XYZ file of C-alpha atoms in Angstrom:
750
model
C 38.011 24.464 -16.431
C 37.382 25.799 -13.418
C 33.461 24.498 -11.612
C 31.607 26.596 -9.898
C 29.355 27.032 -6.962
C 26.006 27.683 -8.891
C 26.873 24.634 -10.947
C 27.995 22.235 -7.797
C 24.772 22.742 -6.149
C 22.751 23.039 -9.423
C 23.981 18.848 -9.677
C 23.404 18.098 -5.613
C 27.060 18.762 -4.681
C 28.434 19.865 -2.235
C 32.139 21.657 -1.907
C 33.569 18.349 -0.264
C 31.945 16.399 -2.146
C 33.784 18.368 -4.982
C 37.110 17.889 -3.761
C 36.537 13.696 -3.512
C 35.814 13.612 -6.813
C 39.388 15.787 -7.444
C 41.337 13.781 -5.559
C 40.003 11.222 -7.808
C 40.956 12.511 -11.257
C 43.191 14.174 -10.219
C 42.568 16.922 -12.363
C 39.424 19.389 -12.742
C 36.260 16.992 -14.311
C 34.769 17.867 -17.547
C 30.900 18.264 -17.166
C 30.384 15.567 -18.312
C 31.886 13.541 -15.879
C 30.656 16.528 -13.593
C 27.141 15.148 -14.666
C 28.251 11.725 -14.252
C 29.506 11.787 -10.628
C 26.431 14.065 -9.339
C 23.511 11.455 -10.850
C 26.044 8.597 -9.680
C 26.877 9.644 -6.157
C 22.837 11.225 -5.474
C 21.289 10.019 -2.707
C 18.924 7.756 -5.034
C 21.837 6.042 -6.611
C 24.288 5.705 -4.135
C 22.503 5.637 -0.694
C 25.293 7.432 0.575
C 23.352 8.820 3.953
C 21.442 4.859 4.146
C 24.321 2.304 3.839
C 25.581 2.521 7.585
C 22.020 1.115 8.396
C 21.109 -1.332 5.966
C 24.357 -3.195 6.597
C 22.759 -4.137 9.700
C 19.595 -5.582 7.904
C 19.445 -9.797 8.023
C 20.876 -10.852 4.765
C 21.499 -14.571 3.861
C 19.193 -16.970 4.840
C 18.332 -21.481 3.529
C 16.457 -20.323 0.959
C 18.277 -16.929 -0.603
C 20.239 -17.728 -4.225
C 20.791 -13.963 -3.822
C 20.884 -11.281 -1.467
C 21.138 -6.914 -2.050
C 23.976 -5.856 -4.565
C 22.395 -6.911 -7.499
C 19.180 -6.079 -10.064
C 16.798 -7.913 -7.705
C 17.055 -10.820 -4.636
C 16.587 -14.320 -4.994
C 14.813 -17.176 -2.731
C 14.378 -20.930 -3.779
C 10.988 -21.787 -4.126
C 11.546 -25.127 -4.694
C 10.517 -27.337 -7.468
C 13.795 -25.912 -9.386
C 12.621 -22.264 -9.217
C 13.405 -18.916 -8.062
C 11.230 -16.024 -7.813
C 12.765 -12.741 -8.404
C 11.709 -10.029 -6.554
C 11.943 -5.853 -5.226
C 10.049 -2.971 -4.715
C 11.068 0.546 -5.929
C 9.793 3.987 -5.954
C 8.724 6.437 -8.332
C 7.721 8.838 -5.329
C 8.755 12.185 -6.734
C 8.182 11.622 -10.800
C 4.091 10.559 -9.754
C 3.682 13.943 -8.079
C 4.874 15.885 -11.100
C 3.474 13.600 -13.738
C 0.729 11.360 -11.749
C 0.201 9.174 -15.162
C 3.554 8.205 -17.009
C 5.660 8.274 -13.509
C 4.015 6.164 -11.674
C 4.123 4.283 -15.803
C 7.487 4.075 -14.983
C 7.919 2.756 -11.950
C 6.389 -0.173 -13.170
C 8.333 -0.273 -16.415
C 11.238 -0.239 -14.042
C 10.617 -2.629 -11.764
C 10.111 -4.883 -14.136
C 13.077 -4.663 -16.098
C 14.461 -5.510 -12.672
C 12.817 -9.010 -12.801
C 13.575 -9.622 -16.158
C 16.987 -8.369 -16.565
C 17.839 -11.256 -13.729
C 16.830 -14.238 -15.888
C 13.524 -14.023 -14.675
C 9.892 -13.908 -16.370
C 7.575 -11.634 -13.832
C 4.453 -13.156 -12.831
C 3.082 -10.332 -11.129
C 2.640 -6.886 -9.804
C 1.862 -5.642 -6.423
C 1.413 -1.675 -4.687
C 2.190 0.301 -1.923
C -0.075 3.803 -2.631
C 0.088 7.225 -0.513
C -2.030 10.625 -1.058
C -3.392 12.940 0.467
C -7.495 13.828 1.292
C -9.259 12.944 -1.233
C -11.694 15.940 -0.925
C -9.119 18.062 -2.334
C -9.567 17.818 -5.717
C -5.370 17.659 -6.899
C -5.442 13.988 -4.831
C -7.920 13.142 -6.543
C -6.603 13.838 -9.477
C -3.091 12.488 -8.450
C -4.771 9.509 -7.826
C -6.536 8.847 -11.223
C -3.155 9.431 -13.037
C -0.867 6.830 -10.536
C -3.944 3.977 -10.736
C -4.124 4.809 -14.603
C -0.407 4.413 -15.793
C -0.036 1.540 -13.525
C -2.696 0.149 -15.492
C -1.984 1.753 -18.590
C 1.464 -0.261 -18.035
C 0.827 -3.325 -16.168
C -2.255 -3.731 -18.833
C -0.541 -3.507 -21.319
C 2.802 -5.803 -21.035
C 0.545 -8.352 -19.660
C 1.386 -8.914 -16.316
C -1.504 -8.836 -13.631
C -1.474 -7.096 -10.486
C -2.400 -8.741 -7.436
C -3.100 -6.940 -4.797
C -0.874 -3.769 -3.088
C -2.322 -1.370 -0.429
C -3.598 2.329 -0.719
C -3.807 4.780 1.259
C -3.822 8.783 2.648
C -3.037 11.127 4.706
C -2.891 14.653 4.863
C 1.343 14.429 5.242
C 0.735 12.983 1.887
C -1.126 15.606 -0.495
C 2.524 17.629 -1.388
C 4.069 14.117 -1.568
C 2.325 11.102 -2.442
C 4.051 7.689 -2.482
C 4.181 4.926 -5.280
C 5.810 2.061 -4.572
C 5.895 -0.966 -6.851
C 6.818 -4.072 -6.008
C 6.877 -6.801 -8.750
C 7.552 -10.744 -8.642
C 8.757 -13.387 -11.453
C 10.010 -16.809 -11.864
C 13.942 -18.328 -13.299
C 14.525 -21.381 -13.518
C 17.638 -22.699 -11.097
C 20.999 -21.733 -11.656
C 20.113 -19.724 -14.689
C 20.517 -15.955 -12.892
C 21.328 -12.919 -14.955
C 24.029 -10.861 -13.075
C 24.367 -7.408 -14.647
C 28.105 -7.383 -14.345
C 30.555 -7.120 -16.871
C 34.201 -9.066 -18.266
C 36.304 -11.055 -20.584
C 38.224 -7.966 -22.366
C 37.023 -7.112 -25.922
C 33.980 -8.234 -25.893
C 31.411 -5.978 -26.750
C 28.971 -3.563 -25.491
C 25.338 -3.123 -27.024
C 22.703 -1.224 -26.586
C 19.335 -2.455 -26.946
C 15.589 -1.009 -26.479
C 14.379 2.232 -27.373
C 16.232 5.580 -28.631
C 17.372 7.329 -26.182
C 15.891 11.071 -25.595
C 16.118 14.165 -23.358
C 13.802 13.145 -21.174
C 14.632 12.165 -17.454
C 17.458 13.694 -17.682
C 18.728 13.894 -13.987
C 15.639 12.484 -12.624
C 18.054 10.607 -10.202
C 19.158 13.956 -8.876
C 15.835 15.698 -8.596
C 14.722 12.018 -6.959
C 17.544 13.713 -4.348
C 15.994 16.515 -3.374
C 12.637 18.372 -1.598
C 9.806 19.625 -3.586
C 8.530 22.980 -3.641
C 6.316 25.914 -5.287
C 8.569 25.454 -9.004
C 8.426 21.671 -8.613
C 6.116 21.521 -11.373
C 8.314 22.796 -13.739
C 10.409 19.273 -13.239
C 8.377 17.890 -15.537
C 11.217 17.518 -18.285
C 12.655 15.251 -15.828
C 9.895 12.679 -15.714
C 10.336 9.174 -18.172
C 7.998 8.841 -21.072
C 6.927 4.698 -21.124
C 6.234 2.437 -24.199
C 4.395 -0.593 -22.464
C 4.591 -1.970 -25.971
C 8.266 -1.311 -26.929
C 8.808 -3.203 -22.743
C 7.459 -6.393 -23.739
C 9.067 -6.790 -27.117
C 12.282 -6.394 -24.671
C 11.214 -8.593 -21.801
C 11.268 -11.475 -24.935
C 13.877 -10.472 -27.046
C 15.854 -10.670 -23.705
C 14.579 -13.762 -22.096
C 15.543 -15.560 -25.198
C 18.655 -14.616 -25.644
C 19.397 -15.649 -22.169
C 18.293 -19.464 -23.427
C 21.573 -18.908 -25.290
C 25.224 -18.890 -23.951
C 25.891 -15.413 -25.910
C 25.262 -12.979 -22.837
C 27.387 -11.748 -20.132
C 25.875 -9.747 -18.569
C 22.921 -7.500 -18.248
C 22.038 -4.555 -17.086
C 18.557 -2.199 -17.352
C 19.441 1.613 -18.180
C 16.967 2.590 -15.302
C 18.242 5.627 -12.466
C 21.171 7.887 -13.993
C 20.309 5.215 -17.104
C 23.169 5.034 -19.835
C 25.938 5.694 -17.240
C 25.028 4.306 -13.994
C 24.459 0.677 -15.834
C 27.849 0.703 -17.466
C 29.817 2.221 -14.431
C 27.538 -0.957 -12.209
C 28.475 -3.262 -14.888
C 32.010 -2.539 -14.845
C 32.923 -2.378 -10.848
C 30.721 -5.597 -10.385
C 32.594 -6.972 -13.040
C 36.030 -5.742 -11.753
C 36.686 -4.384 -15.315
C 36.325 -1.439 -17.414
C 34.342 -0.687 -20.210
C 34.894 2.259 -23.286
C 31.900 3.570 -25.248
C 31.141 5.876 -27.827
C 28.102 7.613 -27.592
C 27.827 9.157 -31.052
C 27.118 5.004 -31.369
C 24.163 5.223 -29.299
C 20.549 5.425 -30.712
C 19.056 8.599 -30.822
C 15.337 10.111 -31.003
C 16.190 13.921 -30.681
C 18.764 15.609 -32.582
C 21.808 17.743 -31.232
C 22.111 15.367 -27.944
C 25.328 16.159 -26.276
C 27.247 13.581 -24.062
C 26.498 14.702 -21.118
C 23.137 14.890 -22.397
C 23.474 10.483 -23.350
C 25.065 9.749 -20.704
C 22.574 11.399 -18.374
C 19.051 10.563 -20.068
C 16.659 8.008 -18.101
C 14.588 7.459 -21.576
C 12.605 4.067 -20.754
C 12.738 0.444 -22.186
C 16.395 0.036 -22.767
C 19.100 -2.140 -21.468
C 23.100 -2.574 -21.570
C 24.412 -5.824 -22.911
C 27.911 -7.076 -22.457
C 28.162 -10.262 -24.881
C 31.024 -12.510 -26.097
C 32.858 -12.234 -28.690
C 32.322 -13.675 -31.891
C 28.126 -13.746 -30.699
C 27.577 -10.887 -32.383
C 25.433 -11.855 -35.136
C 23.599 -14.557 -33.305
C 22.295 -11.293 -30.333
C 22.032 -8.711 -33.544
C 19.782 -11.117 -34.962
C 17.261 -12.242 -31.762
C 16.782 -8.322 -31.675
C 16.023 -8.203 -35.319
C 13.494 -10.807 -34.418
C 11.768 -8.999 -32.371
C 11.807 -5.407 -34.137
C 14.158 -3.708 -31.600
C 18.068 -1.869 -31.587
C 20.144 -4.205 -31.000
C 23.877 -1.316 -31.501
C 27.433 -2.618 -30.431
C 28.393 1.379 -28.523
C 31.695 -0.156 -27.427
C 33.891 -3.030 -25.628
C 35.055 -4.611 -22.044
C 38.848 -3.759 -21.435
C 41.288 -3.926 -18.639
C 41.405 -1.239 -17.434
C 38.692 -0.624 -14.470
C 38.124 2.847 -16.384
C 34.708 3.953 -17.850
C 35.495 5.537 -20.481
C 33.426 7.806 -22.785
C 34.036 8.598 -26.264
C 32.107 11.195 -28.935
C 33.201 9.634 -32.130
C 36.378 8.697 -31.027
C 37.433 11.546 -29.095
C 37.053 11.530 -24.696
C 34.878 13.541 -23.187
C 34.716 11.094 -19.936
C 37.372 9.191 -18.385
C 36.530 7.817 -14.959
C 37.641 4.679 -12.733
C 34.571 2.895 -12.841
C 35.186 1.214 -8.926
C 35.417 4.427 -7.372
C 32.793 5.643 -8.945
C 29.919 3.146 -8.940
C 30.959 2.246 -5.093
C 32.682 5.027 -2.727
C 30.008 7.477 -3.258
C 30.709 9.450 0.334
C 29.315 7.458 3.323
C 27.454 9.835 5.761
C 26.560 8.700 9.613
C 24.480 11.805 9.871
C 23.901 12.780 13.245
C 20.459 11.607 14.640
C 17.781 13.416 17.100
C 14.770 11.931 18.371
C 11.330 15.029 16.591
C 10.384 17.185 18.985
C 6.348 16.351 18.537
C 7.387 12.355 20.275
C 7.004 13.319 24.324
C 3.351 14.867 23.418
C 2.167 13.118 20.159
C 2.955 9.545 22.320
C 0.258 10.793 24.956
C -2.913 10.223 25.010
C -5.888 10.960 27.707
C -9.109 8.910 26.617
C -10.764 11.324 28.825
C -10.062 13.933 27.027
C -11.375 12.483 23.669
C -14.862 13.904 22.406
C -18.044 11.794 23.059
C -18.148 8.969 21.052
C -20.206 8.101 18.447
C -22.600 4.692 18.597
C -20.574 1.324 18.176
C -22.113 0.925 14.580
C -22.211 4.248 13.420
C -18.533 4.470 13.623
C -18.301 0.869 12.538
C -19.941 2.778 9.237
C -17.598 5.643 9.311
C -14.378 3.244 9.317
C -15.461 1.551 6.570
C -16.764 4.024 4.209
C -13.155 6.020 4.898
C -10.924 5.574 2.063
C -8.438 4.111 3.850
C -10.379 1.124 4.901
C -12.835 0.781 1.975
C -12.819 -1.259 -0.960
C -10.834 -0.639 -3.132
C -12.405 -2.591 -6.034
C -12.796 1.404 -7.315
C -8.984 0.674 -8.089
C -8.108 -2.864 -8.648
C -10.883 -2.701 -11.363
C -8.788 -1.216 -13.256
C -5.563 -3.612 -13.352
C -6.029 -7.240 -15.062
C -5.569 -9.347 -12.586
C -6.197 -12.717 -13.900
C -4.009 -12.329 -17.084
C -1.382 -15.294 -17.686
C -3.723 -17.193 -15.719
C -1.611 -17.757 -12.685
C -4.180 -15.319 -10.103
C -5.266 -17.841 -7.473
C -6.868 -14.888 -5.230
C -8.521 -11.824 -6.608
C -7.426 -8.461 -5.906
C -9.389 -7.274 -2.341
C -9.574 -10.802 -1.079
C -5.854 -10.804 0.618
C -2.571 -11.289 0.101
C -2.461 -12.015 -3.840
C -1.527 -15.017 -4.610
C 0.047 -16.884 -7.785
C -0.235 -20.435 -9.142
C 3.313 -21.735 -9.620
C 2.677 -23.700 -13.299
C 4.152 -27.461 -13.475
C 3.525 -28.048 -9.720
C 1.825 -28.190 -6.323
C 2.433 -25.255 -5.083
C 1.733 -21.167 -5.233
C 3.728 -17.663 -3.925
C 1.210 -15.910 -2.131
C 2.168 -12.013 -1.348
C 1.542 -8.390 0.859
C 2.954 -5.132 1.157
C 2.830 -3.462 3.749
C 2.941 -0.391 6.027
C 1.241 2.138 7.765
C 2.792 5.793 8.053
C 0.774 6.947 11.397
C 1.997 3.926 13.111
C 6.373 5.256 12.184
C 5.317 8.408 12.985
C 4.264 7.908 16.468
C 7.103 5.218 17.265
C 9.547 4.415 14.338
C 10.783 0.966 15.308
C 7.866 -0.470 16.815
C 5.968 1.307 13.627
C 8.489 -1.323 11.303
C 8.155 -3.855 13.277
C 4.709 -3.987 13.216
C 5.012 -3.213 8.934
C 6.968 -6.827 8.512
C 4.746 -8.757 10.792
C 1.530 -7.517 9.447
C 2.807 -8.375 5.828
C 4.343 -11.607 6.942
C 0.571 -12.491 8.728
C -0.869 -11.278 5.446
C 0.761 -13.960 3.804
C 0.032 -16.666 6.583
C -3.128 -15.724 6.740
C -3.110 -17.229 2.391
C -1.800 -20.195 3.952
C 1.663 -19.774 2.942
C 4.931 -19.513 4.959
C 7.001 -16.338 4.613
C 10.528 -17.193 3.428
C 11.958 -13.263 1.965
C 11.366 -9.404 2.059
C 12.295 -7.008 0.341
C 11.495 -2.829 1.860
C 11.355 0.500 0.282
C 12.288 2.902 2.927
C 10.368 6.518 2.441
C 11.222 9.793 4.814
C 11.847 12.807 4.727
C 15.348 14.863 4.641
C 18.444 13.374 5.545
C 19.882 15.662 6.288
C 17.289 16.740 9.289
C 18.533 14.971 12.287
C 14.652 14.352 13.743
C 14.603 11.905 10.312
C 17.437 10.386 9.811
C 16.763 9.649 13.851
C 13.557 8.346 11.714
C 14.846 6.222 10.077
C 17.749 4.555 11.834
C 15.347 3.803 14.346
C 12.922 2.318 11.702
C 15.673 -0.174 10.295
C 16.856 -1.378 13.212
C 12.635 -2.803 13.687
C 12.673 -4.354 10.406
C 16.386 -6.289 11.773
C 15.043 -6.720 14.729
C 11.365 -8.271 12.938
C 13.383 -10.236 10.212
C 15.046 -12.162 12.631
C 12.788 -13.148 14.718
C 10.476 -13.732 12.043
C 13.238 -15.913 9.764
C 12.322 -13.610 6.898
C 15.658 -12.492 5.564
C 15.892 -8.987 3.320
C 16.861 -9.804 -0.146
C 17.125 -6.186 -1.462
C 15.243 -3.328 -1.541
C 15.054 0.566 -2.409
C 15.221 4.265 -0.255
C 13.377 7.202 -0.958
C 14.652 10.173 0.855
C 13.904 13.633 0.560
C 10.296 13.311 0.721
C 9.057 16.744 1.099
C 7.395 19.553 0.235
C 8.413 23.294 1.447
C 9.921 21.843 4.073
C 7.306 18.778 5.327
C 8.480 15.495 5.516
C 5.893 12.757 4.856
C 5.067 10.566 7.807
C 7.843 8.012 8.172
C 6.797 5.573 5.814
C 8.635 1.632 5.785
C 6.491 -0.665 3.333
C 7.762 -4.279 3.351
C 6.953 -6.731 0.969
C 6.872 -9.774 1.834
C 6.941 -13.967 -0.511
C 5.815 -17.317 1.194
C 5.646 -20.314 -0.102
C 2.462 -22.748 -0.190
C 3.031 -26.037 -0.199
C -0.588 -26.885 -2.140
C -1.910 -24.457 -3.847
C -5.842 -25.680 -3.237
C -5.656 -24.804 0.292
C -5.102 -21.268 -0.038
C -7.677 -19.366 2.065
C -8.927 -15.866 1.235
C -10.480 -12.893 3.506
C -14.248 -14.026 3.202
C -16.565 -16.433 5.445
C -17.408 -19.445 3.005
C -20.410 -19.848 4.032
C -23.114 -19.878 7.013
C -22.904 -22.499 10.449
C -19.175 -22.658 10.525
C -17.285 -21.424 13.856
C -14.893 -18.562 14.111
C -12.023 -18.048 15.723
C -10.469 -15.010 17.027
C -6.497 -16.374 17.104
C -4.060 -14.089 19.736
C -4.592 -11.684 21.959
C -7.934 -9.599 22.456
C -6.776 -6.739 23.523
C -6.792 -3.562 21.316
C -5.101 0.280 21.292
C -6.387 3.026 20.077
C -2.485 4.457 20.066
C -2.486 5.645 16.337
C -5.207 3.506 14.879
C -7.412 5.150 12.015
C -10.581 4.882 14.902
C -8.845 7.570 16.607
C -8.025 9.559 13.741
C -11.064 9.064 12.237
C -13.512 9.934 15.178
C -11.385 11.582 16.798
C -9.398 13.397 15.065
C -5.855 12.758 16.619
C -2.630 11.161 15.633
C -1.294 10.443 18.777
C -0.676 7.363 21.338
C 0.921 4.518 22.180
C 1.117 1.468 19.967
C 0.121 -1.398 21.009
C 3.529 -3.542 21.589
C 4.111 -7.110 19.742
C 5.635 -9.591 20.467
C 7.644 -11.465 18.083
C 7.712 -14.637 19.621
C 4.228 -14.540 19.624
C 3.616 -13.582 15.880
C 5.748 -16.491 14.419
C 4.139 -18.867 16.802
C 0.475 -17.122 15.416
C 2.023 -17.330 10.833
C 3.395 -21.076 11.773
C 0.235 -22.025 13.195
C -2.063 -20.599 10.314
C 0.068 -21.996 8.019
C -0.003 -25.963 9.809
C -3.848 -24.950 9.616
C -4.334 -24.244 5.861
C -2.017 -26.751 4.906
C -4.169 -29.699 6.722
C -6.938 -27.696 5.465
C -7.924 -27.180 8.928
C -9.433 -23.666 8.318
C -11.706 -22.103 5.525
C -10.591 -19.028 5.954
C -8.240 -16.180 7.562
C -7.849 -13.174 7.813
C -5.991 -10.732 10.179
C -6.870 -7.435 12.494
C -5.635 -4.579 11.171
C -6.505 -1.086 10.054
C -9.657 -0.773 11.852
C -9.069 -3.491 14.144
C -11.469 -6.313 15.260
C -14.614 -4.791 14.504
C -13.719 -3.499 11.270
C -11.305 -7.190 9.947
C -15.008 -8.904 11.309
C -17.663 -6.716 8.514
C -14.585 -7.844 5.849
C -14.709 -11.563 6.618
C -18.863 -10.944 5.612
C -18.347 -8.680 2.602
C -18.123 -10.726 -0.545
C -19.958 -13.427 0.493
C -23.731 -12.268 -0.561
C -24.791 -11.272 2.759
C -23.486 -14.165 5.632
C -23.786 -12.175 8.942
C -21.765 -13.503 12.109
C -21.919 -13.340 16.133
C -18.919 -13.502 17.831
C -18.623 -13.510 21.756
C -15.640 -11.892 23.374
C -15.079 -13.683 26.813
C -14.158 -10.915 28.804
C -12.347 -6.972 28.422
C -8.794 -7.200 27.366
C -6.167 -6.606 30.292
C -5.330 -3.674 27.685
C -8.189 -1.880 27.638
C -8.428 1.624 29.201
C -9.557 1.012 32.940
C -10.797 5.474 33.244
C -14.975 3.837 33.943
C -15.392 4.756 30.582
C -17.654 1.811 29.440
C -17.603 4.116 25.339
C -13.735 3.903 25.928
C -13.040 0.451 26.379
C -15.758 -0.943 24.366
C -13.891 1.677 21.218
C -10.516 -0.353 22.512
C -11.642 -3.285 21.974
C -14.098 -3.251 18.764
C -11.239 -0.810 16.882
C -7.620 -1.091 18.847
C -4.937 -1.921 15.926
C -2.762 -4.522 18.282
C -1.093 -6.606 16.196
C -0.902 -10.725 15.880
C -4.855 -11.551 15.664
C -6.246 -13.012 13.092
C -10.195 -14.399 12.647
C -10.841 -17.917 11.218
C -13.276 -19.984 10.086
C -13.161 -23.831 10.628
C -16.014 -26.117 10.334
C -17.605 -27.621 13.472
C -16.010 -31.099 13.094
C -12.738 -29.472 12.648
C -12.769 -27.244 15.842
C -11.635 -29.709 18.213
C -7.942 -30.370 16.212
C -8.140 -26.552 15.537
C -8.244 -25.706 19.500
C -5.623 -28.461 20.377
C -3.426 -27.334 17.658
C -3.093 -23.689 19.288
C -2.976 -25.028 22.435
C -0.166 -26.200 22.148
C 0.836 -23.734 19.887
C 0.565 -21.914 22.572
C -1.961 -19.827 20.673
C -4.852 -18.476 22.528
C -8.221 -18.457 21.148
C -9.479 -15.146 22.218
C -13.009 -14.812 20.753
C -15.023 -17.815 19.521
C -18.237 -17.466 17.094
C -20.394 -18.822 14.872
C -21.032 -17.613 10.921
C -24.744 -17.963 9.973
C -28.044 -14.671 9.808
C -27.452 -10.884 8.405
C -25.897 -9.063 10.851
C -22.882 -8.826 11.842
C -22.673 -8.866 16.155
C -20.180 -8.555 18.784
C -20.978 -9.294 22.784
C -18.236 -8.644 25.656
C -18.521 -10.813 28.783
C -22.480 -11.260 27.203
C -23.366 -7.634 26.603
C -23.912 -6.838 23.687
C -21.118 -3.593 21.930
C -21.609 -4.529 18.188
C -25.249 -5.041 16.008
C -25.149 -3.308 12.494
C -26.519 -5.698 9.539
C -24.207 -6.795 7.060
C -26.093 -4.795 4.141
C -25.799 -1.911 5.225
C -21.960 -2.077 6.976
C -20.907 -3.547 3.335
C -23.353 -0.848 1.329
C -20.695 1.741 3.001
C -18.071 -0.080 2.431
C -17.990 0.021 -1.334
C -18.831 3.050 -1.583
C -16.362 4.699 0.614
C -13.688 5.428 -1.697
C -16.292 5.236 -5.431
C -17.675 8.075 -4.116
C -14.702 10.377 -4.852
C -15.333 9.824 -8.627
C -18.667 8.678 -8.873
C -19.147 9.433 -12.872
C -16.640 6.833 -13.239
C -17.724 4.294 -10.606
C -20.588 2.908 -12.572
């Protein structure tokens, strides 16, 4: 049958891509085959616009056990254990149906981890929304947070941290990126591949419905005013079913009956069959009439493209079928043989024995079109990169500016959000949510793992290359602040339409920045996710690369948090003392601008700082550590005082930093020092007796001490060359910080 242009457009395929399909098949495809190609060659599944750039990232290292190409990456964390982790996006579904979009995003990333044979032990999330003044944004945020909490809490995996940002550019396209980490014994990882002619192929888990059909295709297109009509493409999750599936799969993995296993995530049964076959160099022959279905009259097209949740595809050894079925029956789950492995390399789909699709697995899974799309710097950059401090409005007093920043939703306490998450379930959590990087103990060892997800869309909007480098540096620095040596990373790359040269330029520059920073900081990328077409009515989000970094703490008793542990401690600012208002939260909130040049990043200095932090924490020489990021030094200093019972601090900077604006305006210079967002700066507290040793270690490492102070009293004070530049009560600042987000949800904040 002939396929017309309208049908191709509905499937997200170009005429050139259709010609390639004709070459592969040597004939016209059936509608089922066209649907299979459409989801496997979608941007979401094939990375056809991004692969050429992703190949430049560093993916190997001394601790890397599994890099990109499997369901998740894995690294050696000692004591015969490997950490398996990955980050994924569920942006489009979360805009259309916030609760289910976010919930199924959590469910999907959890399956990616236990599919590898690892037990999930921690979740993080990185979220972006529009301004909270918009009632629609508040509804999306409420739904997303409820979905994350509802799924994670029900399945019993703690959400131990994350980040949330609010910008106008995300109003029509929120970002929901979810990170999961699990543990497995070294040498026990399970791969998603099919092999062994005649081995049975099993479908396990929930029944298949019509939810999520063309979900991968929907995630590879822009939004418009008709986006609400895509609700059927959003899956519906059942965390209790997933818990049963998790336990059944992990029990089966303790036997040697399993050959390979794959989650039915994006593109559902299509993706799992073709990718497992391709990885194993085998064919798979299935009959969709055997697939458990919860709706009547489903066609092969619908069954193959459904993205119903909580389903897995397995290949098991011949002769072990009864054992496999017995395990799943114990957990009250379907385990149904739907086909077998073949030697011809074909994905063969039958309906009651009759062939309805027959496609070579290799070309389908691995030979999607590869595009080297044109790039061009965005037209806005020239104007946006210029910032004239003299043209700024009259700036408020520094204490008023600090209150404003602390009360802005991006900086304010996220307690309203994380209190909806169970962060202590499984009793591995060491650092409670909101205290810095997420930290979980490795039971049975002395070690702990720290993890952080970070990114800044404003930074990447102004300079995608440097902004991406800063994201890598901040995620790694947050892990180092906890006392952990950063060892590996995963990334979630959120961008607009790659068919636009300016968007593709942003993407290419960001990937180059990630690669440069990861090599310098020795944090190879073990896997990740690319989310493109994040646009609504032609308006793209800020380019938003999000980095998830994992680190190892050798002694779990040495874990550090952000809070000053008591009065009468010495406070040091390690790293440079300078700030930069370009791209800062201060400039956005106070000056109403997203403009200027970002502070430069020395990767050599960043690496030295991180190694010093790990060394000092490991020897018990530091009592707390907190990096300067959104809001700069003043916000970081205030956050060190919060949740401490009101302990104050006085910090003395010896002189104005060299990179403060030299325009003669004292208010701008002071703002740059207090609120500028230069990287590679960390506030640490140390016992008086340890100050001399810490100073010598810092000198030996080449890390400057830019400021010195002391905890005590009930106020936050900063002086610059002996001149007071900030003086505010801890209680006053903390009130602004606690109410900044909760005031938008006062009926829920009690």
